[in-house]
Structures are given as C-alpha cells and as structure tokens.
Coordinates of C-alpha atoms (C1' of nucleotides) in Angstrom, one line a residue:
Chain R
M1 CA 0.0 0.0 0.0
S2 CA 1.2 3.5 -0.8
K3 CA 2.7 5.6 2.0
V4 CA 1.1 8.8 0.5
I5 CA -2.2 8.3 -1.1
T6 CA -5.4 8.4 1.1
P7 CA -7.4 5.2 0.5
Q8 CA -10.6 5.7 -1.7
E9 CA -12.8 4.2 0.9
Q10 CA -11.6 6.6 3.5
D11 CA -12.1 9.9 1.7
Y12 CA -12.7 9.6 -2.1
S13 CA -12.2 13.3 -2.6
K14 CA -8.9 13.4 -0.8
W15 CA -7.9 10.3 -2.7
Y16 CA -8.5 12.0 -5.9
N17 CA -6.4 15.0 -5.0
D18 CA -3.7 12.8 -3.8
I19 CA -3.5 11.0 -7.1
V20 CA -3.4 14.2 -9.1
V21 CA -0.6 15.6 -6.9
E22 CA 1.5 12.6 -6.0
A23 CA 1.2 11.0 -9.5
D24 CA 2.8 14.3 -10.7
M25 CA 0.0 15.3 -12.9
A26 CA -0.8 18.8 -11.7
D27 CA -0.4 21.1 -8.7
H28 CA -2.3 24.1 -7.3
S29 CA -0.8 27.3 -8.5
A30 CA -0.3 30.8 -7.1
V31 CA -3.6 31.8 -8.6
K32 CA -6.6 30.6 -6.9
G33 CA -8.5 28.0 -8.9
C34 CA -5.8 27.7 -11.5
M35 CA -3.5 24.7 -11.8
V36 CA -0.1 23.9 -13.2
I37 CA -0.2 20.9 -15.3
K38 CA 3.1 19.1 -14.8
P39 CA 5.0 17.2 -17.5
H40 CA 3.4 13.8 -16.7
G41 CA -0.1 15.1 -16.6
Y42 CA 0.6 17.2 -19.8
A43 CA 2.0 14.1 -21.6
I44 CA -1.3 12.4 -21.1
W45 CA -3.2 15.4 -22.3
E46 CA -1.1 15.5 -25.3
K47 CA -2.0 11.9 -26.2
M48 CA -5.6 12.8 -25.9
Q49 CA -5.0 15.8 -28.1
Q50 CA -3.2 13.9 -30.8
T51 CA -5.8 11.2 -30.9
L52 CA -8.9 13.7 -30.9
D53 CA -7.1 16.0 -33.4
K54 CA -6.8 13.1 -35.8
M55 CA -10.4 12.1 -35.3
F56 CA -11.5 15.7 -36.0
K57 CA -9.4 15.8 -39.2
D58 CA -10.7 12.5 -40.3
T59 CA -14.1 13.8 -40.1
G60 CA -13.3 16.8 -42.3
H61 CA -12.4 19.5 -39.8
V62 CA -9.5 21.9 -39.8
N63 CA -7.8 23.8 -37.0
A64 CA -7.7 27.5 -36.6
Y65 CA -7.1 30.0 -33.7
F66 CA -9.1 32.8 -32.4
P67 CA -8.4 35.6 -29.9
L68 CA -8.5 35.1 -26.1
F69 CA -10.3 38.5 -25.7
I70 CA -13.8 39.2 -26.8
P71 CA -15.0 42.8 -26.9
K72 CA -18.1 43.0 -24.6
K73 CA -20.4 44.3 -27.3
L74 CA -19.8 41.1 -29.3
F75 CA -20.1 38.9 -26.1
E76 CA -23.5 40.2 -25.4
A77 CA -24.8 39.8 -28.9
E78 CA -26.3 36.3 -28.4
E79 CA -28.4 37.0 -25.3
K80 CA -28.9 33.6 -23.7
N81 CA -25.2 32.7 -24.2
A82 CA -24.1 36.0 -22.6
E83 CA -26.6 35.6 -19.7
G84 CA -25.5 32.0 -19.1
F85 CA -21.8 33.0 -18.8
A86 CA -21.9 36.4 -17.3
K87 CA -21.5 35.4 -13.8
E88 CA -18.2 33.8 -14.4
C89 CA -16.4 36.1 -16.6
A90 CA -13.0 37.5 -16.2
V91 CA -12.9 41.2 -17.5
V92 CA -10.0 43.2 -18.8
T93 CA -10.6 46.9 -17.9
H94 CA -7.1 48.4 -18.3
Y95 CA -4.1 48.0 -20.3
R96 CA -1.2 49.4 -18.3
L97 CA 0.4 49.4 -14.8
K98 CA 2.5 52.1 -13.3
T99 CA 4.8 52.6 -10.3
D100 CA 2.8 53.4 -7.1
P101 CA 3.9 56.9 -6.2
Q102 CA 2.9 56.1 -2.5
N103 CA 4.9 52.9 -2.5
P104 CA 8.0 52.7 -4.6
G105 CA 8.7 49.2 -6.0
K106 CA 5.1 48.4 -6.2
L107 CA 2.7 48.7 -9.2
I108 CA -0.8 50.0 -9.5
V109 CA -3.3 49.9 -12.3
D110 CA -2.8 53.2 -14.2
P111 CA -6.2 54.9 -14.0
E112 CA -5.5 56.7 -17.1
A113 CA -5.2 53.4 -19.1
K114 CA -8.8 52.5 -18.9
L115 CA -10.2 50.7 -22.0
E116 CA -13.0 52.3 -24.0
E117 CA -14.6 48.9 -24.1
E118 CA -14.0 46.1 -21.7
L119 CA -12.6 42.9 -23.0
I120 CA -14.0 39.6 -21.8
V121 CA -11.6 36.7 -21.3
R122 CA -13.4 34.0 -23.4
P123 CA -15.3 31.5 -21.3
T124 CA -16.2 29.9 -24.7
S125 CA -15.6 31.3 -28.2
E126 CA -18.9 31.4 -30.1
A127 CA -19.2 35.2 -30.0
I128 CA -15.8 36.0 -31.5
I129 CA -15.9 33.2 -33.9
W130 CA -19.4 33.9 -35.2
N131 CA -18.5 37.5 -35.5
T132 CA -15.6 36.3 -37.8
Y133 CA -17.7 33.8 -39.7
K134 CA -19.9 36.7 -40.7
G135 CA -17.1 37.8 -43.1
W136 CA -16.3 34.3 -44.3
I137 CA -19.7 33.2 -45.4
Q138 CA -21.6 34.6 -48.3
S139 CA -22.8 31.7 -50.3
Y140 CA -23.7 28.0 -50.0
R141 CA -20.3 27.4 -51.7
D142 CA -18.7 28.6 -48.5
L143 CA -20.5 25.8 -46.5
P144 CA -20.1 23.7 -44.5
L145 CA -17.5 25.5 -42.6
L146 CA -15.9 22.9 -40.2
I147 CA -13.3 24.4 -37.8
N148 CA -11.9 23.4 -34.5
Q149 CA -9.5 25.3 -32.1
W150 CA -7.4 24.1 -29.2
A151 CA -7.4 26.7 -26.6
N152 CA -7.6 27.9 -23.1
V153 CA -10.7 29.3 -21.6
V154 CA -11.5 31.1 -18.3
R155 CA -14.6 30.5 -16.1
W156 CA -14.4 32.3 -12.8
E157 CA -15.8 29.4 -10.8
M158 CA -16.5 29.8 -7.1
R159 CA -15.3 26.4 -6.1
T160 CA -12.6 24.6 -8.1
R161 CA -11.0 21.1 -8.2
L162 CA -8.0 20.0 -10.0
F163 CA -8.9 19.0 -13.6
L164 CA -12.6 18.7 -12.8
R165 CA -13.4 22.4 -12.6
T166 CA -10.5 24.9 -12.8
A167 CA -10.8 28.6 -13.4
E168 CA -8.6 28.3 -16.6
F169 CA -8.8 25.1 -18.5
L170 CA -7.6 23.6 -21.8
W171 CA -10.0 22.3 -24.3
Q172 CA -10.9 22.0 -27.9
E173 CA -14.0 23.7 -29.3
G174 CA -15.4 23.0 -32.7
H175 CA -17.5 25.5 -34.5
T176 CA -19.3 24.6 -37.6
A177 CA -21.7 26.3 -40.1
H178 CA -24.2 24.6 -42.5
E179 CA -26.7 25.2 -45.0
T180 CA -29.5 23.1 -43.4
K181 CA -30.8 22.3 -40.1
E182 CA -30.6 18.6 -40.9
E183 CA -27.0 18.9 -41.8
A184 CA -26.0 20.7 -38.6
V185 CA -28.1 18.2 -36.4
E186 CA -26.3 15.5 -38.3
E187 CA -23.0 17.2 -37.5
S188 CA -23.5 17.6 -33.7
R189 CA -24.6 14.0 -33.4
K190 CA -21.7 12.9 -35.5
M191 CA -19.3 14.7 -33.1
L192 CA -21.0 13.2 -30.2
E193 CA -20.3 9.7 -31.6
V194 CA -16.6 10.8 -32.0
Y195 CA -16.6 11.7 -28.3
A196 CA -18.2 8.5 -27.4
D197 CA -15.8 6.5 -29.5
F198 CA -12.8 8.3 -27.9
A199 CA -14.1 7.8 -24.3
E200 CA -14.8 4.1 -24.7
N201 CA -11.9 3.0 -27.1
W202 CA -9.2 5.2 -25.8
L203 CA -10.0 6.2 -22.3
A204 CA -11.6 2.9 -21.7
M205 CA -14.6 4.7 -20.1
P206 CA -18.1 3.5 -20.9
V207 CA -20.5 6.5 -21.5
I208 CA -24.2 7.0 -22.0
K209 CA -25.0 9.2 -25.0
G210 CA -28.0 11.3 -24.7
V211 CA -29.6 14.7 -25.0
K212 CA -29.9 17.3 -22.2
T213 CA -33.1 18.6 -20.9
A214 CA -33.9 22.3 -21.5
N215 CA -32.7 23.2 -18.0
E216 CA -29.3 21.7 -18.6
R217 CA -28.8 22.8 -22.1
F218 CA -25.8 25.0 -23.1
A219 CA -26.7 28.7 -23.1
G220 CA -27.6 29.6 -26.6
A221 CA -28.1 26.0 -27.9
D222 CA -31.3 24.4 -29.2
D223 CA -30.1 21.0 -28.1
T224 CA -27.2 19.8 -26.1
Y225 CA -26.0 16.2 -26.7
T226 CA -23.8 14.8 -23.9
I227 CA -21.7 11.8 -23.1
E228 CA -22.2 10.9 -19.3
A229 CA -19.8 8.6 -17.5
L230 CA -20.0 7.1 -14.0
M231 CA -17.2 7.6 -11.7
Q232 CA -16.0 5.0 -9.0
D233 CA -17.7 6.8 -6.3
G234 CA -21.2 6.7 -8.1
K235 CA -21.2 10.2 -9.1
A236 CA -21.9 11.2 -12.9
L237 CA -19.4 13.3 -14.9
Q238 CA -20.4 15.1 -18.0
A239 CA -17.3 14.1 -20.2
G240 CA -18.1 15.9 -23.4
T241 CA -20.9 18.0 -25.1
S242 CA -22.0 18.7 -28.8
H243 CA -24.5 21.4 -29.3
F244 CA -27.0 22.0 -32.0
L245 CA -27.2 25.9 -32.0
G246 CA -30.0 26.3 -34.6
Q247 CA -29.7 29.8 -36.1
N248 CA -29.4 31.5 -32.8
F249 CA -25.8 32.7 -33.4
A250 CA -26.3 33.3 -37.1
K251 CA -29.2 35.7 -36.2
A252 CA -27.3 37.3 -33.3
F253 CA -24.3 38.0 -35.6
D254 CA -26.2 38.2 -38.9
V255 CA -24.5 35.4 -40.7
K256 CA -26.4 34.9 -44.0
F257 CA -25.7 33.0 -47.0
A258 CA -27.2 32.9 -50.6
N259 CA -28.6 29.4 -51.2
K260 CA -28.8 27.6 -54.4
E261 CA -32.1 29.4 -55.3
G262 CA -30.5 32.8 -54.7
K263 CA -32.3 33.4 -51.5
L264 CA -30.7 34.6 -48.4
D265 CA -30.9 32.5 -45.3
Y266 CA -29.2 32.3 -41.8
V267 CA -26.7 29.5 -41.5
W268 CA -27.1 26.6 -39.1
A269 CA -24.5 26.1 -36.4
T270 CA -23.0 23.5 -34.0
S271 CA -20.3 23.6 -31.3
W272 CA -18.8 20.9 -29.5
G273 CA -16.0 20.5 -26.9
V274 CA -14.0 18.4 -24.5
S275 CA -11.6 19.6 -21.9
T276 CA -8.8 18.7 -19.5
R277 CA -11.7 17.6 -17.4
L278 CA -11.2 14.2 -19.2
M279 CA -8.1 13.9 -17.1
G280 CA -10.2 13.8 -14.0
A281 CA -12.5 11.4 -15.8
L282 CA -9.5 9.1 -16.5
I283 CA -8.4 9.2 -12.8
M284 CA -11.8 8.5 -11.4
T285 CA -12.5 5.6 -13.7
H286 CA -9.4 3.5 -13.4
S287 CA -7.1 4.7 -10.7
D288 CA -6.7 2.7 -7.4
N289 CA -5.0 3.2 -3.9
H290 CA -1.6 2.5 -5.4
G291 CA -1.9 5.5 -7.8
L292 CA -2.7 6.3 -11.3
V293 CA -3.9 3.7 -13.8
I294 CA -3.6 4.8 -17.5
P295 CA -5.2 2.8 -20.4
P296 CA -2.3 1.8 -22.6
K297 CA -3.6 3.7 -25.7
L298 CA -3.2 6.9 -23.7
A299 CA 0.0 6.2 -21.7
P300 CA 2.9 8.4 -22.6
T301 CA 5.1 5.5 -21.6
Q302 CA 3.5 2.0 -22.2
V303 CA 6.3 -0.1 -21.0
V304 CA 9.1 0.5 -18.5
I305 CA 12.1 -1.7 -18.3
V306 CA 13.8 -1.7 -14.9
P307 CA 17.3 -3.1 -14.8
I308 CA 18.3 -5.1 -11.5
Y309 CA 22.1 -5.4 -11.1
K310 CA 24.9 -5.6 -8.6
T311 CA 27.8 -4.6 -10.6
A312 CA 28.9 -2.4 -13.4
E313 CA 29.5 -5.6 -15.6
G314 CA 26.0 -6.9 -14.7
L315 CA 24.5 -3.7 -15.8
T316 CA 26.4 -3.8 -19.3
K317 CA 24.9 -7.2 -20.0
I318 CA 21.5 -6.0 -19.0
N319 CA 21.8 -3.0 -21.0
E320 CA 22.5 -5.1 -24.1
F321 CA 19.3 -6.9 -23.7
A322 CA 17.3 -4.0 -22.5
F323 CA 18.1 -1.7 -25.4
S324 CA 17.5 -4.5 -27.9
L325 CA 14.0 -5.2 -26.3
K326 CA 13.3 -1.5 -26.4
A327 CA 14.1 -1.2 -30.0
K328 CA 12.0 -4.2 -30.8
L329 CA 9.0 -3.0 -29.0
E330 CA 9.4 0.4 -30.4
A331 CA 9.4 -1.1 -33.8
K332 CA 5.9 -2.3 -33.0
N333 CA 4.8 1.2 -32.1
I334 CA 5.0 0.6 -28.4
S335 CA 6.5 3.4 -26.2
V336 CA 9.2 2.2 -24.0
K337 CA 11.2 3.9 -21.2
Y338 CA 14.4 2.2 -20.0
D339 CA 14.6 3.4 -16.4
N340 CA 18.3 2.9 -16.0
R341 CA 18.6 5.8 -13.4
D342 CA 21.6 4.7 -11.3
S343 CA 20.4 7.1 -8.5
Q344 CA 17.3 5.0 -7.4
R345 CA 17.0 1.3 -6.5
P346 CA 14.5 -1.1 -8.2
G347 CA 12.1 -1.1 -5.4
F348 CA 11.8 2.7 -5.6
K349 CA 11.2 2.5 -9.3
F350 CA 8.5 -0.3 -9.2
A351 CA 6.6 1.9 -6.7
D352 CA 7.2 5.1 -8.8
H353 CA 5.9 3.6 -12.0
E354 CA 3.0 2.1 -10.2
L355 CA 2.1 5.5 -8.8
K356 CA 2.5 7.1 -12.2
G357 CA 0.4 4.4 -13.9
T358 CA 2.8 2.8 -16.4
P359 CA 0.7 -0.1 -17.8
V360 CA 3.5 -2.6 -18.2
R361 CA 6.8 -3.1 -16.3
V362 CA 9.6 -5.4 -17.3
A363 CA 12.1 -6.3 -14.6
I364 CA 15.3 -7.9 -15.9
G365 CA 18.2 -9.0 -13.6
E366 CA 21.3 -11.1 -13.9
R367 CA 19.3 -14.1 -12.8
D368 CA 17.0 -13.6 -15.7
L369 CA 19.9 -13.3 -18.2
E370 CA 21.0 -16.8 -16.9
S371 CA 17.5 -18.3 -17.1
G372 CA 16.6 -16.5 -20.3
T373 CA 13.4 -14.9 -18.8
V374 CA 12.2 -11.6 -17.6
E375 CA 9.5 -10.6 -15.1
V376 CA 6.5 -8.7 -16.7
A377 CA 4.0 -7.0 -14.4
R378 CA 0.7 -5.4 -15.3
R379 CA -0.5 -2.2 -13.6
D380 CA -4.1 -2.9 -13.8
L381 CA -4.2 -6.2 -11.8
L382 CA -0.8 -5.6 -10.0
S383 CA 0.1 -9.0 -11.1
K384 CA 3.5 -10.4 -12.5
E385 CA 4.6 -13.3 -14.6
V386 CA 7.9 -14.7 -15.6
I387 CA 8.1 -14.8 -19.4
N388 CA 10.7 -16.4 -21.6
M389 CA 12.9 -13.8 -23.5
N390 CA 11.9 -15.1 -26.8
D391 CA 8.2 -14.6 -26.3
V392 CA 8.3 -11.3 -24.6
E393 CA 7.6 -8.9 -27.3
A394 CA 4.6 -10.8 -28.5
Y395 CA 3.5 -11.3 -25.0
I396 CA 3.5 -7.5 -24.2
E397 CA 2.0 -6.6 -27.4
K398 CA -1.0 -8.8 -26.4
L399 CA -0.8 -7.7 -22.8
L400 CA -1.3 -4.0 -23.7
R401 CA -4.4 -4.9 -25.7
D402 CA -5.7 -7.0 -22.7
I403 CA -5.1 -4.3 -20.2
Q404 CA -6.9 -1.8 -22.5
A405 CA -9.8 -4.3 -22.7
N406 CA -9.9 -5.1 -19.1
L407 CA -10.0 -1.6 -17.9
F408 CA -13.0 -1.0 -20.2
N409 CA -14.7 -4.1 -19.2
K410 CA -14.2 -3.4 -15.6
A411 CA -15.6 0.1 -15.8
K412 CA -18.5 -1.1 -17.9
E413 CA -19.4 -3.8 -15.4
R414 CA -19.3 -1.3 -12.5
M415 CA -21.5 1.1 -14.6
N416 CA -24.0 -1.6 -15.2
T417 CA -24.1 -2.6 -11.5
M418 CA -24.5 0.9 -10.4
T419 CA -27.4 1.6 -12.7
H420 CA -30.7 1.3 -11.0
K421 CA -34.1 1.3 -12.3
V422 CA -36.6 2.8 -9.8
E423 CA -40.3 3.0 -9.7
S424 CA -41.0 5.6 -6.9
Y425 CA -39.6 8.7 -5.5
N426 CA -39.0 6.8 -2.2
E427 CA -37.0 4.2 -3.9
F428 CA -35.2 6.9 -5.9
K429 CA -34.1 8.7 -2.7
K430 CA -33.0 5.4 -1.1
V431 CA -30.9 4.5 -4.0
L432 CA -29.1 8.0 -3.8
D433 CA -28.5 7.6 -0.1
E434 CA -27.4 3.9 -0.1
K435 CA -25.9 2.9 -3.5
T436 CA -25.6 6.0 -5.6
G437 CA -24.9 5.7 -9.3
F438 CA -27.1 6.2 -12.3
I439 CA -30.8 6.0 -11.8
L440 CA -33.3 5.3 -14.6
A441 CA -36.7 6.7 -13.8
H442 CA -39.9 8.1 -15.2
W443 CA -40.2 11.8 -15.4
D444 CA -43.2 13.9 -16.6
G445 CA -40.9 16.1 -18.8
T446 CA -41.6 19.3 -17.0
P447 CA -38.6 21.7 -15.9
E448 CA -40.7 22.2 -12.6
T449 CA -40.5 18.6 -11.6
E450 CA -36.8 18.4 -12.6
E451 CA -36.0 21.5 -10.5
K452 CA -37.9 20.2 -7.4
I453 CA -36.1 16.8 -7.6
K454 CA -32.8 18.6 -8.0
N455 CA -33.4 20.8 -5.0
E456 CA -34.7 18.1 -2.8
T457 CA -32.0 15.4 -3.7
K458 CA -29.2 17.2 -5.5
A459 CA -29.7 14.6 -8.3
T460 CA -30.0 16.0 -11.8
I461 CA -31.2 14.6 -15.1
R462 CA -27.9 13.8 -16.8
C463 CA -29.6 13.1 -20.1
I464 CA -32.4 11.5 -22.0
P465 CA -30.5 8.6 -23.6
L466 CA -30.4 8.4 -27.3
N467 CA -32.4 5.4 -28.8
N468 CA -34.2 5.3 -25.4
P469 CA -36.8 2.5 -25.3
L470 CA -40.3 3.9 -25.1
E471 CA -42.2 2.5 -22.1
N472 CA -45.3 3.8 -20.5
G473 CA -45.0 4.7 -16.8
V474 CA -45.7 7.4 -14.3
C475 CA -43.4 10.2 -13.1
I476 CA -41.8 9.2 -9.8
Y477 CA -42.4 12.8 -8.5
S478 CA -45.8 14.0 -9.9
G479 CA -47.4 10.7 -10.8
K480 CA -48.2 12.1 -14.3
P481 CA -47.9 9.9 -17.3
S482 CA -44.5 9.4 -19.0
T483 CA -43.3 7.6 -22.0
Q484 CA -39.7 7.0 -21.2
R485 CA -37.1 6.7 -18.4
V486 CA -34.5 9.4 -18.1
L487 CA -31.1 9.1 -16.5
F488 CA -30.6 10.8 -13.1
A489 CA -27.6 11.1 -10.9
R490 CA -25.7 13.2 -8.6
A491 CA -22.9 14.8 -10.7
Y492 CA -19.5 16.4 -10.5
Chain K
rC1 C1' -21.1 34.8 -0.7
rG2 C1' -22.1 31.7 4.2
rG3 C1' -19.8 27.9 7.6
rG4 C1' -15.2 25.3 9.3
rG5 C1' -9.9 24.9 9.2
rU6 C1' -4.8 26.0 8.2
rG7 C1' -0.4 29.2 7.6
rU8 C1' 6.7 27.3 11.4
rA9 C1' 13.0 24.7 6.1
rG10 C1' 11.1 21.9 -0.6
rC11 C1' 6.9 18.6 1.9
rG12 C1' 4.5 17.0 6.6
rU13 C1' 4.7 18.6 11.5
rA14 C1' 6.0 19.7 17.3
rG15 C1' 6.3 23.9 20.2
rC16 C1' 1.6 28.4 21.4
rC17 C1' -2.5 27.4 27.0
rC18 C1' 2.2 29.0 30.9
rG19 C1' 6.8 34.7 26.4
rG20 C1' 13.6 33.6 26.9
rU21 C1' 15.6 33.0 19.6
rA22 C1' 12.6 26.6 16.9
rU23 C1' 11.4 19.9 17.4
rC24 C1' 11.0 15.6 14.7
rG25 C1' 10.2 12.8 10.1
rC26 C1' 10.5 12.7 4.8
rG27 C1' 13.3 15.1 1.0
rC28 C1' 18.1 17.4 -0.3
rC29 C1' 24.0 17.5 -0.3
rU30 C1' 28.9 14.5 0.7
rG31 C1' 31.1 9.7 1.7
rC32 C1' 31.2 4.5 2.3
rU33 C1' 28.3 0.0 2.0
rU34 C1' 24.0 -1.4 -1.0
rU35 C1' 20.6 -2.8 -5.3
rG36 C1' 14.8 -9.1 -7.1
rG37 C1' 9.2 -4.1 -3.9
rG38 C1' 9.8 2.6 -1.6
rA39 C1' 18.1 1.0 1.3
rG40 C1' 21.7 1.3 5.8
rC41 C1' 25.3 4.1 8.5
rA42 C1' 28.2 8.6 9.2
rG43 C1' 28.6 13.7 8.4
rG44 C1' 26.2 18.3 6.4
rA45 C1' 23.2 22.4 4.4
rG46 C1' 18.7 24.6 4.7
rG47 C1' 14.0 28.9 8.7
rU48 C1' 12.6 37.4 8.0
rC49 C1' 7.7 31.1 12.3
rG50 C1' 1.9 34.2 6.3
rU51 C1' 1.7 39.8 6.9
rC52 C1' 1.2 44.5 9.4
rA53 C1' 0.8 47.0 13.9
rG54 C1' 0.4 46.7 19.4
rU55 C1' 2.0 45.0 24.5
rU56 C1' 6.9 43.7 26.6
rC57 C1' 13.7 44.1 28.4
rG58 C1' 12.4 40.2 25.2
rA59 C1' 7.0 37.5 20.7
rA60 C1' 6.4 31.5 16.7
rU61 C1' 4.0 32.0 21.6
rC62 C1' -0.3 37.4 24.1
rU63 C1' -3.7 41.4 21.5
rG64 C1' -6.0 43.6 17.2
rG65 C1' -6.2 44.2 11.9
rC66 C1' -5.1 42.3 7.1
rC67 C1' -3.8 38.5 3.4
rA68 C1' -3.5 33.7 1.3
rC69 C1' -4.8 28.8 0.7
rC70 C1' -7.7 24.3 1.7
rC71 C1' -12.3 21.7 3.1
rC72 C1' -18.0 21.7 3.3
rG73 C1' -22.2 24.4 1.3
rA74 C1' -24.4 28.0 -2.1
rC75 C1' -23.1 28.4 -7.7
rC76 C1' -21.8 25.8 -12.1
rA77 C1' -23.3 24.2 -20.2

RNA sequence: CGGGGUGUAGCGUAGCCCGGUAUCGCGCCUGCUUUGGGAGCAGGAGGUCGUCAGUUCGAAUCUGGCCACCCCGACCA
C-alpha cells in the first residue's frame, strides 16, 4: 500500500487530490482556482489531443485559432449565451500598470489606461468566432465551414477542483456552419459519436449518450448532446458535449448566405468540446489506492524496463538486452522507457511507476539473463509473470491490448451494476442515499419537476439517452404519465 | 457569498495554553556500504515562524487588523 495516498474508501475526494498531486499530474498554482499541469499530466493530455485531433481531421475538420479576448459588445450579442456565462467572466478593464507613487517598488493599475470597451476573457468562443464567420460566409459554396480550435478558456468558478473544474482550462472547441438544419443536427450527433468513441476506445470509459433537458442545455443552444460517465464513487461526470445551435448565433451575428435558389438564409450552427476535465475522468474511472492507472492507448510510456544489477559488468549485460528489447518494442509502435537511473533502487522504481500508472513493467536482472526470462508486471491487476525472453515482445503486445480491454470491461461492469431502475420517489431517494450511481426513472417532462427533484435530492437529469426505449409509466415525482425513463444522478 | 480549518525549511509537523531565539520525520548534499518491492550508516546544508501593527527588556507563543490557501455548502453548459 502506498505511503502517500489516502485510500478511496476513507475519503474519495482526498484520494482524488492525492492521485493528481502525487502522480505528478498537476499542482495548485499561485492563482486561486488555477493549476499547473506538470509534464506527466501534460503528456497524457497531449496523447488525448493527438488522438482527438486526428479524429476531427478524419471527419473533415481543420484547426484555426481565435483571440483570447472578446469585446463586450460582441459577447453580449447572443443574449442567452451571454446571460449564461455572465456570472463567471474575467474582464479586462485596463491595459497598463505604473509605479505606485505612494509605495516605490510596487505597481498599481494606471487609471489613465482604462479601456474604452471592456474585453471579456473567453469562457467559450462562439461570439468571437461567429463575428468572424460573418465575413467568411456569403454563399452556400462557403459551406459547410468545419473548424476546430485548441485553446484555453476562463470561467471564474466559485469552487474549483484540479482538472474537474478549474478557473482556466484547456480544451478544444469545434464551431461549424451549415446550409440546413438537418446537416447541422447530423454534425452535432456525429461529433457526439466521435466523443463516445474516444471515451470508450481510448479512455476505456463507458459512456451514456444522450440529450440534455432544457434546464441543462448549453446557453444559446437548441439542443445539447452529451456523453455521461459514471465515476467509481457513483457520481456522474459530463465528459463531453456537442451542441446544435440552430440559427441563434447566425441571427445574433447576422451570418447569412445565398442558397442555390439565390435566396438569403441564416446558416445553421454547431459547437462541441471536451476539456482537460477528461483527465479527471480518467483518474476517477481507473485509478486505485496505489496510484494512477492509465489505459495503454493513452499512456505516454506504455512499457518501462527496470534493470536489476549488482555490478557495472552486470549492468552492461542487462543494457544489451534492454536496449534491444526497447528497439524491438518500439518497432511495434510501443512506447518504452528504459529506467536505468543509477540514483534509485529497483524497489523505488517499481513503486514510482505504479504511482504514475505505467501499464506494463519489465524487470530484468542477472538471474534472468542466466535463465533466459524476464518478469512482466501489469499495472491494472498488479500481477506479474515470468516470461521467456523469446516470447516477450509478442506477450507484451497482447498484454497491452488485454489491459486496455480489461479496464473498459471493468468500468462497464461497474456502470451496469451501479445503474438502477426505480419506480417510486422513495426508492429513488433510497438509491441515492445507499448505493448512488445512475438511476433510470420516469419523469413527466416538465422543468418544474426536474427542478424540485434537484433541490430536494441534488440529483439532476444527466440526459435522456439516445435510442431510449419507449415505455409507459408514471413520473416518480408527480405521478403524471411518462413515455420513457431518463437518466438521473448526482454529478460532479 | 455563508460555515469550518490551516499558515513554522522543498513537503509534513512539534512547540503556542504557561513569552527567553525553533522539534522531529521525509526530502536534499557528501562519503562508504548497498541494489529481485519505496536501502543502511556517518557527516552536512537549509527557517525574516503568512503579513502589518500593538503589549513587553524580550513575541512562533499574548492582543488587534489584514492577506492567502484548503475543506464543506451555495453556484456551475
């Protein structure tokens, strides 16, 4: 058992923080609510970025970059969007500091350097992007416009948690423009599928795809599609959203195009994003009391080789084998680190790589060289096996696939066990108190009922699952008729 | 914004009630011995005790103000 990590069962929230900090992913910074993403954490984020970026490009999107600052006038153009984000905006009001005459060596804001118009630090980029699109779109020939940007955004949250909710975070935001409603809806659903694919096949995290209720919708959207994941402690996490924006932004920013009949019409829009919050999702889906567990497909280092030696001569022999194994694995596109630090002993390295989540560890000592074997350990199950040197590359290649699959299956099974169907409000509350997790229950479809349930139980409707089976029933709260169950949970 | 808590070496802490120049562990540096699950021994470096003011011969310790951060709520696409 680790010396440093608070066990999950003792305090899940503390455990989470310990993992983030002790596994060297991120740290609190000098700025409240902001974090420093450390190299190990950033390397995982880069793997996510690379994977997603390719998926976006494979679906026809290109990258661009828009400014960090949004003039207030533009920001307020789409009313619902502006209102939704108004309470959490950082605002730039001045552009210069000067030496404090009362207090030499200190700086004050120069009152003479007040901006004519305040600049909003983007909490999301629809406004600046749609203002730009206005100049880019005149004809149906300019459509569809399929653009993504990798950026940072700022949302001045009252309470923050590393990766899950920070005042500044990294994300990607796709912003597309289309000729028809159908095409835009299709785009937003397509990107939801991309997110679900990424979540399940790379993060090894099962998700429920669905659509948000009006209450939970993105400010300025006609529909918000979401992927919802279930964390180990039974709380839900919104892992990605894709919005059908209708013509709301086109109207707010006056983006019209001439269609094939020569008539002017407003374009149809989508936006979609995932953020560094996925790092939190990754932690709370797979990690344990020994530290981080990273699915092989996202691990910056998939295999670590640890030499065990007594003498310089011994090390030389091990080096020969280790470098050759490293090269062979790399030829199979497996990322390998040979941890030949002379400053640490093997036991320390074992613990260190366990903490950091390296999926596979190969230990090789002089005894192995004699017997022609190596010791291969897997992080997910914390088990190890002695493998013949001749078989080791093939073994590891398969092992990485097994780990990826095992992590997904384990998470899927947990989600299934923690999903409960309930028929009454009492049962609903009982599940929340005792078991937590996802709850499938009938709801009368009104925002009022949704709001009351939220106020009384802190549970929200995570989504109305896509392809939801229709089923007659009665709302657990109001007793009114309902045609389908919706997905409830307490959420991060 | 409400409630609670914490600020002492890079990290974690003792000391505070009862005022006399700061304890211990981890980490760090040097050397030797070690190396198959977080090494051992010896030596060493490192501190304006969050900050400002007050009381006092003397403040980490007492008094008051301020600041910062953390946790729990409220808030949150």
